[in-house]
Coordinates of C-alpha atoms and ligand atoms in Angstrom, one line a residue:
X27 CA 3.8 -25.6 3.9
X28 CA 0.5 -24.4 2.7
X29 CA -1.9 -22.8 5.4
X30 CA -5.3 -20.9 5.1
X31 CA -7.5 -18.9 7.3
X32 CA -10.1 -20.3 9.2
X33 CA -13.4 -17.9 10.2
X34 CA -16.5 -19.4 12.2
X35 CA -18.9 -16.4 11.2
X36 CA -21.3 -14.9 13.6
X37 CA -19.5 -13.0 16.6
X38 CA -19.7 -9.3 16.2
X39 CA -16.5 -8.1 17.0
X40 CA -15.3 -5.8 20.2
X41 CA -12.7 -4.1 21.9
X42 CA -9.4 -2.1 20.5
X43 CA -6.7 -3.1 18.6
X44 CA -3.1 -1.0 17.6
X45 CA -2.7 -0.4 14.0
X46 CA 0.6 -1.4 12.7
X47 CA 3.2 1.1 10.5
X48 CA 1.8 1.8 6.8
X49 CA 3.2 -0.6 4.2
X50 CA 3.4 1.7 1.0
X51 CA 5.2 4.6 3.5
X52 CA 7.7 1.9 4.4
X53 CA 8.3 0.7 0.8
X54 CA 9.5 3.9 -0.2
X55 CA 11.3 5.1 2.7
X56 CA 13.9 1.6 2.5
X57 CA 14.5 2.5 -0.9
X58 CA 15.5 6.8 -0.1
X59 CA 17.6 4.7 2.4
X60 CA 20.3 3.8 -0.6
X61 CA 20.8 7.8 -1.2
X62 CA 23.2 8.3 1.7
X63 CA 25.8 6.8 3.1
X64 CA 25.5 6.0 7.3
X65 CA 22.9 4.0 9.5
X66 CA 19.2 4.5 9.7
X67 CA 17.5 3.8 11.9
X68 CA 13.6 3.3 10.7
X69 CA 10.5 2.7 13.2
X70 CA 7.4 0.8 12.9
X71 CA 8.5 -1.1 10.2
X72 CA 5.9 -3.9 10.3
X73 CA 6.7 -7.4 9.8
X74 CA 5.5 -8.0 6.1
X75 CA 6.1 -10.4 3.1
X76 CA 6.8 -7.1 1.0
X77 CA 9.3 -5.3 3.7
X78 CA 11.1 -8.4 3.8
X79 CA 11.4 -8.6 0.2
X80 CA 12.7 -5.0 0.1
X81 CA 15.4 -5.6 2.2
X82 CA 16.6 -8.3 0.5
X83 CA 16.7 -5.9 -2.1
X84 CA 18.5 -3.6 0.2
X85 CA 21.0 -6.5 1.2
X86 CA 21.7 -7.4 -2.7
X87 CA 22.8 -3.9 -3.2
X88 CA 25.2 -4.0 -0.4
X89 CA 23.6 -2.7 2.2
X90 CA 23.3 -4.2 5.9
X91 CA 20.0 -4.6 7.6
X92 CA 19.2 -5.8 11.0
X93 CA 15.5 -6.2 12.7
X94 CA 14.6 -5.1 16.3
X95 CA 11.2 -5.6 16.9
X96 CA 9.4 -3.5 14.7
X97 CA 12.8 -1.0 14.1
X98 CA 15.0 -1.7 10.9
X99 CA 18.7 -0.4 11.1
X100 CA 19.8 0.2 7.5
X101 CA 23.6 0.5 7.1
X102 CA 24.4 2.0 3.7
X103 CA 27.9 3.0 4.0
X104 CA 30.4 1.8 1.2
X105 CA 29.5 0.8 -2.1
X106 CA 25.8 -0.1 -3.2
X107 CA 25.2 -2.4 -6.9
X108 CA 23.1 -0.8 -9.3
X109 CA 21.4 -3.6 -10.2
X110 CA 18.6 -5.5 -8.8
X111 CA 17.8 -9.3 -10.1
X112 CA 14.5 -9.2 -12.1
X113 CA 13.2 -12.4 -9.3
X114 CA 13.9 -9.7 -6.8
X115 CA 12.4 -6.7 -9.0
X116 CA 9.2 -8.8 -9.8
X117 CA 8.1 -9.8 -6.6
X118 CA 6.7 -6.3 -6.0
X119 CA 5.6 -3.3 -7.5
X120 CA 7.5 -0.9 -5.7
X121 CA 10.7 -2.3 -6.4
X122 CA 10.3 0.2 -9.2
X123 CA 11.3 3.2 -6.8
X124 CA 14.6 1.5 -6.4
X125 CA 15.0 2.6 -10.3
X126 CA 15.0 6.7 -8.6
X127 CA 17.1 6.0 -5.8
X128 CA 19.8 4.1 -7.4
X129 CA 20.1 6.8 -10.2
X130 CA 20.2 9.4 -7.5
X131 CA 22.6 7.6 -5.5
X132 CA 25.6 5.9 -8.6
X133 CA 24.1 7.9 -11.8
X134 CA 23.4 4.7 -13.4
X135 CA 20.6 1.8 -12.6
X136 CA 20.0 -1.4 -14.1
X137 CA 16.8 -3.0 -13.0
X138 CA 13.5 -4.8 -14.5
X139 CA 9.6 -3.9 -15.1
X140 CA 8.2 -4.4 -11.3
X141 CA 6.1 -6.9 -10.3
X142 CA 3.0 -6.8 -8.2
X143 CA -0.9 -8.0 -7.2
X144 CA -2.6 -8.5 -10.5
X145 CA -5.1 -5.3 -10.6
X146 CA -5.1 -5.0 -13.8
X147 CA -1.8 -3.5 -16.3
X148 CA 0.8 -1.8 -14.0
X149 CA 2.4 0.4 -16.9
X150 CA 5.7 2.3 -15.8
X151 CA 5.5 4.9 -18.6
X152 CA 5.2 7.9 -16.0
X153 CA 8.2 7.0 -14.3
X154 CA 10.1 6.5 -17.9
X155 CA 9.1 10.0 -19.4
X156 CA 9.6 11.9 -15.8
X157 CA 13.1 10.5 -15.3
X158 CA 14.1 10.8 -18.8
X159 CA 13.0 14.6 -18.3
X160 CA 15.2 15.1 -15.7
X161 CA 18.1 14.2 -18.0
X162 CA 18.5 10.6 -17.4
X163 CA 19.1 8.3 -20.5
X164 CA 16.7 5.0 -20.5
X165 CA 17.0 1.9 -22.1
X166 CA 15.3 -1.2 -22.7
X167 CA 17.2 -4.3 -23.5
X168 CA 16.7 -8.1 -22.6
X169 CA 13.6 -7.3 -20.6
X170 CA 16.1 -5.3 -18.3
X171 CA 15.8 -1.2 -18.0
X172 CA 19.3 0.1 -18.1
X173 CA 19.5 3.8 -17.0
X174 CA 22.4 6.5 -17.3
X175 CA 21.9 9.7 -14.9
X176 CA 24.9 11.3 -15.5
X177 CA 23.6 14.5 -17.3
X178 CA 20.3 14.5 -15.0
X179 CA 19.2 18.2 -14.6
X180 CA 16.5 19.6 -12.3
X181 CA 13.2 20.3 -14.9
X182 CA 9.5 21.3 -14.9
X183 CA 7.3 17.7 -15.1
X184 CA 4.0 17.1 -15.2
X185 CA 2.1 14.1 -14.2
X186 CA -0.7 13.4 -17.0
X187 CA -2.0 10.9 -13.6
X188 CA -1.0 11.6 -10.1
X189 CA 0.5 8.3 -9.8
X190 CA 2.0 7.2 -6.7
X191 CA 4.8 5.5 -7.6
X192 CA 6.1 8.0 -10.5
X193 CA 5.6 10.6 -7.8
X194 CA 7.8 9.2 -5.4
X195 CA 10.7 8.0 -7.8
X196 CA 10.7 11.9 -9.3
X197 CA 11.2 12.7 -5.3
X198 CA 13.9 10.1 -4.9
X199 CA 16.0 10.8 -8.1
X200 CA 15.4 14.7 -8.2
X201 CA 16.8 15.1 -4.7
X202 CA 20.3 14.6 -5.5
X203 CA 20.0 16.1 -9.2
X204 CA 21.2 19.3 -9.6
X205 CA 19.1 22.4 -10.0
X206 CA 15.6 22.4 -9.2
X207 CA 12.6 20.1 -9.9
X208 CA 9.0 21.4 -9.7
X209 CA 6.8 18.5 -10.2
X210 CA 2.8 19.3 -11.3
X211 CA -0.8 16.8 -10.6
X212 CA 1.8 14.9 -8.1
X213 CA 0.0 12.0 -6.0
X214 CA -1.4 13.5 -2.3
X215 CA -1.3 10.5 -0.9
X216 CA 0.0 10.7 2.9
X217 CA 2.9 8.1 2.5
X218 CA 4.3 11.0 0.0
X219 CA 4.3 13.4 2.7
X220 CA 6.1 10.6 4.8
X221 CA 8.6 9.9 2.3
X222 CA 9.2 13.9 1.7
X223 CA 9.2 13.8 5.6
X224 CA 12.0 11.0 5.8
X225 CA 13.9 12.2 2.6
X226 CA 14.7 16.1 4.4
X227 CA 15.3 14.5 7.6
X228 CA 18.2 13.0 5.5
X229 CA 19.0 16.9 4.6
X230 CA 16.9 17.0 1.5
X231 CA 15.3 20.3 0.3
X232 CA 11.5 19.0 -0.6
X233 CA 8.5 21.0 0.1
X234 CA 4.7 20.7 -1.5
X235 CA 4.0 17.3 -0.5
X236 CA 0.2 16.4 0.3
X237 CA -0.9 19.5 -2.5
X238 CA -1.0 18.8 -6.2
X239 CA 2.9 20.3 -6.6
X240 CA 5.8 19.2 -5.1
X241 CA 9.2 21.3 -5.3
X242 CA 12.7 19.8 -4.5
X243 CA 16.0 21.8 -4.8
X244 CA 18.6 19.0 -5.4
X245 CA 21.5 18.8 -2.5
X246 CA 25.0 17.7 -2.6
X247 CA 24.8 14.9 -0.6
X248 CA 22.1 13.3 1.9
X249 CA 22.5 11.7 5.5
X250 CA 21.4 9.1 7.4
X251 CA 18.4 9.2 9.7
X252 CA 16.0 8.0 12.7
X253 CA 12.1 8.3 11.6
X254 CA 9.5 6.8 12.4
X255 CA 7.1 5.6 9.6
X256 CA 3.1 6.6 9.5
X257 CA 0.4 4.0 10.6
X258 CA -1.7 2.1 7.7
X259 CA -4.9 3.5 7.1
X260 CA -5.9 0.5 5.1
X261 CA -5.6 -1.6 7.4
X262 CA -7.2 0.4 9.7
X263 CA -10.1 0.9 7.5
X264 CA -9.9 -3.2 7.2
X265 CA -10.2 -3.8 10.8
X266 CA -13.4 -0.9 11.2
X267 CA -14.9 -2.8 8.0
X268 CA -14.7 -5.9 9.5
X269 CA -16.2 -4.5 12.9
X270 CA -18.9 -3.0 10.7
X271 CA -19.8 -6.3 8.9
X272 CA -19.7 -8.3 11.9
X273 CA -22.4 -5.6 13.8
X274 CA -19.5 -5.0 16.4
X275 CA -18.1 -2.1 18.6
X276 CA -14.5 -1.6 18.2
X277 CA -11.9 1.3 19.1
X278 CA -8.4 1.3 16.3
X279 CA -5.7 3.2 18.6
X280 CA -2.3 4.6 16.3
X281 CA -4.0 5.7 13.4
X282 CA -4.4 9.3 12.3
X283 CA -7.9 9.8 11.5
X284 CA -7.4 12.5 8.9
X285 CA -6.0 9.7 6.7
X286 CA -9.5 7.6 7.0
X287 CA -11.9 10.7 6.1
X288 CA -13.2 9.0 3.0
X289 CA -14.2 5.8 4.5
X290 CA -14.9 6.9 7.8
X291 CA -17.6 8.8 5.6
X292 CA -18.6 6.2 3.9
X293 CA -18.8 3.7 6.7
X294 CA -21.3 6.7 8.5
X295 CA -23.5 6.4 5.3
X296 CA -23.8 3.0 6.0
X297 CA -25.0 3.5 9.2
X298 CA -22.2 3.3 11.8
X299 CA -21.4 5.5 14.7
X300 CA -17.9 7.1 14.5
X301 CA -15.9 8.7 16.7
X302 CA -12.6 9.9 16.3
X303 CA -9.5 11.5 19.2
X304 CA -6.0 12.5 18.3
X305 CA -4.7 9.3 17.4
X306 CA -7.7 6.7 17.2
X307 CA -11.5 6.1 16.1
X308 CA -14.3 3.9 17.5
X309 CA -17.2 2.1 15.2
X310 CA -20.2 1.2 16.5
X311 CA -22.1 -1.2 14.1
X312 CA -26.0 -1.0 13.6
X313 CA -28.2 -4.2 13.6
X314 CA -27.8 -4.2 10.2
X315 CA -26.1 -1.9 7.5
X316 CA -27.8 0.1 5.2
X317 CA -26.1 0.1 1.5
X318 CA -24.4 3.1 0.2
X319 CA -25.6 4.9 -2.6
X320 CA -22.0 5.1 -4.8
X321 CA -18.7 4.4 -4.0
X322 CA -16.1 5.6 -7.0
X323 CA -12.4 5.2 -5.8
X324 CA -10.4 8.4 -6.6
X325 CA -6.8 9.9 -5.6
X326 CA -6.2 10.8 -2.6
X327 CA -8.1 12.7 -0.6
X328 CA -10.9 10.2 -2.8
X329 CA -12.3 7.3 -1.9
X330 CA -9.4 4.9 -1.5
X331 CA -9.1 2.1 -4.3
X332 CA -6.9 0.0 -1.6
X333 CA -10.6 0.0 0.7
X334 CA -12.6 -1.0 -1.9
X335 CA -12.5 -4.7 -1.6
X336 CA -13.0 -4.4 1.6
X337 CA -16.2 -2.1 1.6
X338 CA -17.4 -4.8 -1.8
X339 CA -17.1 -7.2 1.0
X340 CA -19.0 -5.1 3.6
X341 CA -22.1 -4.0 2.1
X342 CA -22.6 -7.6 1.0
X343 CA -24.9 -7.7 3.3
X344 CA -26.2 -4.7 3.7
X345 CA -29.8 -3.8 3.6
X346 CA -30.1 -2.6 -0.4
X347 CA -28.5 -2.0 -3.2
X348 CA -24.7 -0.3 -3.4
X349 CA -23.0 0.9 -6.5
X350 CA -19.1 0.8 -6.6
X351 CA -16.9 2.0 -9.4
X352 CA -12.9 1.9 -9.6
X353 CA -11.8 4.1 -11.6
X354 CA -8.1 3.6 -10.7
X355 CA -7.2 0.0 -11.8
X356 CA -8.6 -2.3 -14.4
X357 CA -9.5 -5.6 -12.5
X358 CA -9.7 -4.8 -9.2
X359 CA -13.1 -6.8 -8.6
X360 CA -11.1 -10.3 -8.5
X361 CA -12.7 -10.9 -5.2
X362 CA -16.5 -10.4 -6.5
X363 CA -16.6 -13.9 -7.5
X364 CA -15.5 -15.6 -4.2
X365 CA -18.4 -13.5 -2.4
X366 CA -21.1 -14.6 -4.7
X367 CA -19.7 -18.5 -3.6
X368 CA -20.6 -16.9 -0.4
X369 CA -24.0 -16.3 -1.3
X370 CA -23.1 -12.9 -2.1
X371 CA -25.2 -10.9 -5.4
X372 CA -22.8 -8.9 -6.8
X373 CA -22.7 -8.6 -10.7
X374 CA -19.4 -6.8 -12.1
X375 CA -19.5 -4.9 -15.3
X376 CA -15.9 -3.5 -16.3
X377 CA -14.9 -1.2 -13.6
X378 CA -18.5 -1.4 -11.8
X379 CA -20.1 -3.6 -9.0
X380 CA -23.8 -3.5 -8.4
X381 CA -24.2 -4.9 -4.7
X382 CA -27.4 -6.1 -4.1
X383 CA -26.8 -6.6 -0.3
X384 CA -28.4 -10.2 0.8
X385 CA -29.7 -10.7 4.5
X386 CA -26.6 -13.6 5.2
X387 CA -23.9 -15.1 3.9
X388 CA -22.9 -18.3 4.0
X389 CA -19.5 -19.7 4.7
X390 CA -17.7 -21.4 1.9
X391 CA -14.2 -22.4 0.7
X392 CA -12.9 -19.4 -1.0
X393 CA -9.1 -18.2 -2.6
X394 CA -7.8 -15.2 -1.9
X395 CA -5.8 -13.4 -5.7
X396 CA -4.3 -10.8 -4.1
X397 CA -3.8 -8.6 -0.9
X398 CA -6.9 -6.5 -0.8
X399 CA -8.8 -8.8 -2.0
X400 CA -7.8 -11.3 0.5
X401 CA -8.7 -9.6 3.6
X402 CA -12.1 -8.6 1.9
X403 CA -12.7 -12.6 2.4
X404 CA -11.7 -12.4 5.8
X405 CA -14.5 -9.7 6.1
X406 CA -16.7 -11.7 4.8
X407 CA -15.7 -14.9 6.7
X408 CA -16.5 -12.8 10.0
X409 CA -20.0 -12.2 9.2
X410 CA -20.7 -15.6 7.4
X411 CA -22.9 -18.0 9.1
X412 CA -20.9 -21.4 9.5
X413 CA -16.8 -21.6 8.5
X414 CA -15.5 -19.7 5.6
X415 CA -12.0 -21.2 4.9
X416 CA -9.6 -18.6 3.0
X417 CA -7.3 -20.3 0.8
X418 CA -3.8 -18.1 -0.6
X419 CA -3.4 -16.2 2.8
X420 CA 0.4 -15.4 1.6
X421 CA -1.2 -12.5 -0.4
X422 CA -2.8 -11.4 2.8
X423 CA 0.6 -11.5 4.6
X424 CA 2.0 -9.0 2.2
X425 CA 0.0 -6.2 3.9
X426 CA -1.1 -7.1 7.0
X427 CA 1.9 -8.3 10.1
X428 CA -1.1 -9.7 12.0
X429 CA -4.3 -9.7 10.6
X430 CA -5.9 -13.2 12.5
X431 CA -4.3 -12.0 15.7
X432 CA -6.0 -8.6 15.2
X433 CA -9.2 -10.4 14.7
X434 CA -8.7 -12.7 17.3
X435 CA -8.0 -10.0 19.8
X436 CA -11.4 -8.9 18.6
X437 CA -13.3 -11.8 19.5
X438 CA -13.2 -13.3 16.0
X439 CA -13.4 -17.0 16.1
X440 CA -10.1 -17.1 13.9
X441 CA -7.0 -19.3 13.3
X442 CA -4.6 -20.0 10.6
X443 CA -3.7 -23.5 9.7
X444 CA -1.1 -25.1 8.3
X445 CA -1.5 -28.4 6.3
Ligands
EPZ507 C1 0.5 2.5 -5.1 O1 0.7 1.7 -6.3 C2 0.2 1.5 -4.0 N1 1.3 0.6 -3.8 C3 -1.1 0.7 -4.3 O2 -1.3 -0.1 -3.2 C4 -2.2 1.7 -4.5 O3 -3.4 1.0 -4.9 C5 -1.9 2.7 -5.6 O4 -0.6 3.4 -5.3 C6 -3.0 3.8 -5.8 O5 -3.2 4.4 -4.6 C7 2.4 1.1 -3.2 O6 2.5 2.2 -2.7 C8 3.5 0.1 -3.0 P1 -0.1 4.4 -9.2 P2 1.2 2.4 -7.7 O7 1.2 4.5 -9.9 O8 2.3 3.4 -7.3 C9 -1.5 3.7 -13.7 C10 -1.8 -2.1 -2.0 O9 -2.8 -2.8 -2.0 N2 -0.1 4.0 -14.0 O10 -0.8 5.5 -8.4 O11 1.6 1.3 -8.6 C11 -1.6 2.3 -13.0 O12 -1.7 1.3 -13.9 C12 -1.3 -1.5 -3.3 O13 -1.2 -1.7 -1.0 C13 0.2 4.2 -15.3 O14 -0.6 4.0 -16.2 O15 -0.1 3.1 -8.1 C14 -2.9 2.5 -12.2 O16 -4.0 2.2 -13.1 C15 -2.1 -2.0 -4.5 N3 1.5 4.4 -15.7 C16 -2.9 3.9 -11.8 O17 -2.0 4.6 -12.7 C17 2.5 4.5 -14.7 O18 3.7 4.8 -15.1 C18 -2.5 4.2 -10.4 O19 -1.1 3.7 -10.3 C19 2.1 4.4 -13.3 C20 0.8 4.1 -13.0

């Protein structure tokens, strides 16, 4: 069955709206699940195309997994595979942390290059060289990546890039490696500090997560555990975007603010009123937005690379000119070209968007190419005038459980169809 989104443009949106658990904290936390043997038990766990896909991962392994609501139970006991099938492995990026955890877990892994959203080359040399600095021998053979950790040792590594994923498959193999790792220039992304979090609940020894060094004193063995997983703050910063295209008034309740500094910044800049408690924050739109000087997408604490569709989408029509640069992937504009079918004036240049904001859009028949760039269409769809049809939405439904409901609940005239 094919579907789409449908948007009739025009109703600023209002009222509040629950954010959901945070994907690339979940991702992670399923695969540090495999280091110990016993039942987890793992809350808000959103109902997403890559969650899904993880735990058939999980299940090919050997593991059981069973869905309440928005709880997974992950039982790990007996023996787990070391091999995941490359249709599994390449259906997402983050299958590459299984790499850590299975090493950790049997000393030996057999797994594939990751897949992913086309951003632009997703290289997995930082993970190679880290793990093959803790000891563990890697091979390449018949497009498969055949690893041996028996001699892994704990060792001194530094990131020459705080990537996110290398950070977290250091965290998952060192934890159970003998002797201790000090990792420098890690990633400071929260869903680290979850993971870290989740990992010594299990009885790890990890400290340092959220500054630029993380420390872990490998452990014998590792337990189950109960946690509950961090809410998304992109998809918190989607709905506030898609309140401050629409020229709405909206409160997001279950997020934690801290995570949404940057574009809660960015979003005052533009002209929006902010307000933030304990565990939510409230936008209210102006008439119109003004545009925002420069964007440039950074590591965490930075400017979020994940928000910058979104904010692309936003400050279409906004009143002048905004600059963005993405300095983290290499073709992460994809969704530049649908917009200007919108009536959009955006010109790309490389890892640049000039953003001349235009006073409407217009709705059109547009495809989303991957997740972020998906719900950027759905940002603009809100604030088109007439119906903006999003074709693809199964990109959209990797990262977002609910993301026409949430709109809906808003006031968005909003359905999905399927045809
Ligand atoms: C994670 O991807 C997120 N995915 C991405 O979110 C997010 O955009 C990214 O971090 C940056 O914040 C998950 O957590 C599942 P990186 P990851 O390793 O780990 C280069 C979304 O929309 N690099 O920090 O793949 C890489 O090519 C997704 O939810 C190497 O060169 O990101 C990229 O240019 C999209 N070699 C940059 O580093 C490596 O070995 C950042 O990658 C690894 C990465």
């Amino acid at each position: 069955m094919m579907s789409r989104i449908l948007i009739e443009g025009g109703t600023p949106l209002a009222g509040a709206v629950d954010v959901h658990g945070a994907k690339n904290a979940v991702l992670p936390i399923l695969a540090a699940t495999v280091l110990s043997e016993g039942v987890h038990v793992i809350h808000n766990c959103p109902k997403l195309k890559d969650v899904s896909i993880t735990v058939e991962m999980l299940r090919y392994l050997g593991a059981k997994v069973t869905r309440e609501d928005d709880t997974l139970i992950v039982d790990t006991r007996g023996h787990l595979g070391n091999h995941i099938p490359e249709k599994l492995m390449r259906e997402l990026r983050s299958s590459i942390v299984f790499m850590g955890a299975i090493l950790a877990r049997n000393k030996r892994a057999k797994i594939s290059a990751p897949g992913g959203c086309e951003l632009g080359p997703r290289p997995i040399d930082l993970h190679i060289k880290a793990l093959r600095e803790l000891g563990a021998s890697i091979r390449e053979s018949h497009g498969y990546i055949i690893c041996n950790g028996s001699q892994m040792r704990g060792a001194n590594i530094h990131l020459s890039f705080p990537s996110v994923g290398a950070t977290e498959n250091i965290m998952l193999a060192a934890c159970l490696t003998e002797g201790r790792t000090v990792i420098e220039n890690v990633a400071k992304e929260p869903e680290i500090l979850d993971l870290q979090n989740f990992l010594n609940r299990m009885g790890a020894k990890i400290s340092g997560a959220g500054s630029s060094q993380i420390t872990i004193d490998g452990v014998k063995e590792l337990y189950a555990a109960e946690y509950t997983v961090m809410p998304d703050r992109i998809v918190a910063a989607t709905y506030l975007c898609g309140a401050a295209a629409s020229g709405g008034r909206v409160e997001i309740r279950k997020v934690v603010p801290e995570h949404l500094s940057a574009t809660l910044s960015v979003l005052r800049e533009s002209g929006c009123e902010i307000s933030s408690g304990e565990d939510w924050v409230s936008l209210c739109a102006p008439e119109r937005l003004q545009a925002v000087r420069e964007i440039t997408t950074m590591p965490y604490p930075g400017f979020p690379t994940d928000a910058q569709s979104l904010f692309l989408a936003m400050l279409a029509v906004a009143d002048g000119t905004s600059i963005i640069k993405e300095t983290i992937f290499e073709s992460r504009f994809k969704p530049a070209e649908e917009l200007v079918r919108m009536g959009a004036d955006i010109t790309v240049d490389g890892r640049i968007a000039i953003v001349q904001g235009v006073k409407k859009l217009s709705g059109a028949t547009v495809s989303a190419k991957d997740l972020r760039g998906g719900a950027a269409l759905v940002i603009a769809g809100l604030c088109a005038e007439g119906v903006t049809e999003v074709e693809n939405p199964c990109y959209i439904d990797r990262g977002y459980a609910h993301l026409v409901e949430a709109f809906e609940q808003l006031g968005a005239k909003i359905k999905r169809v399927e045809y």
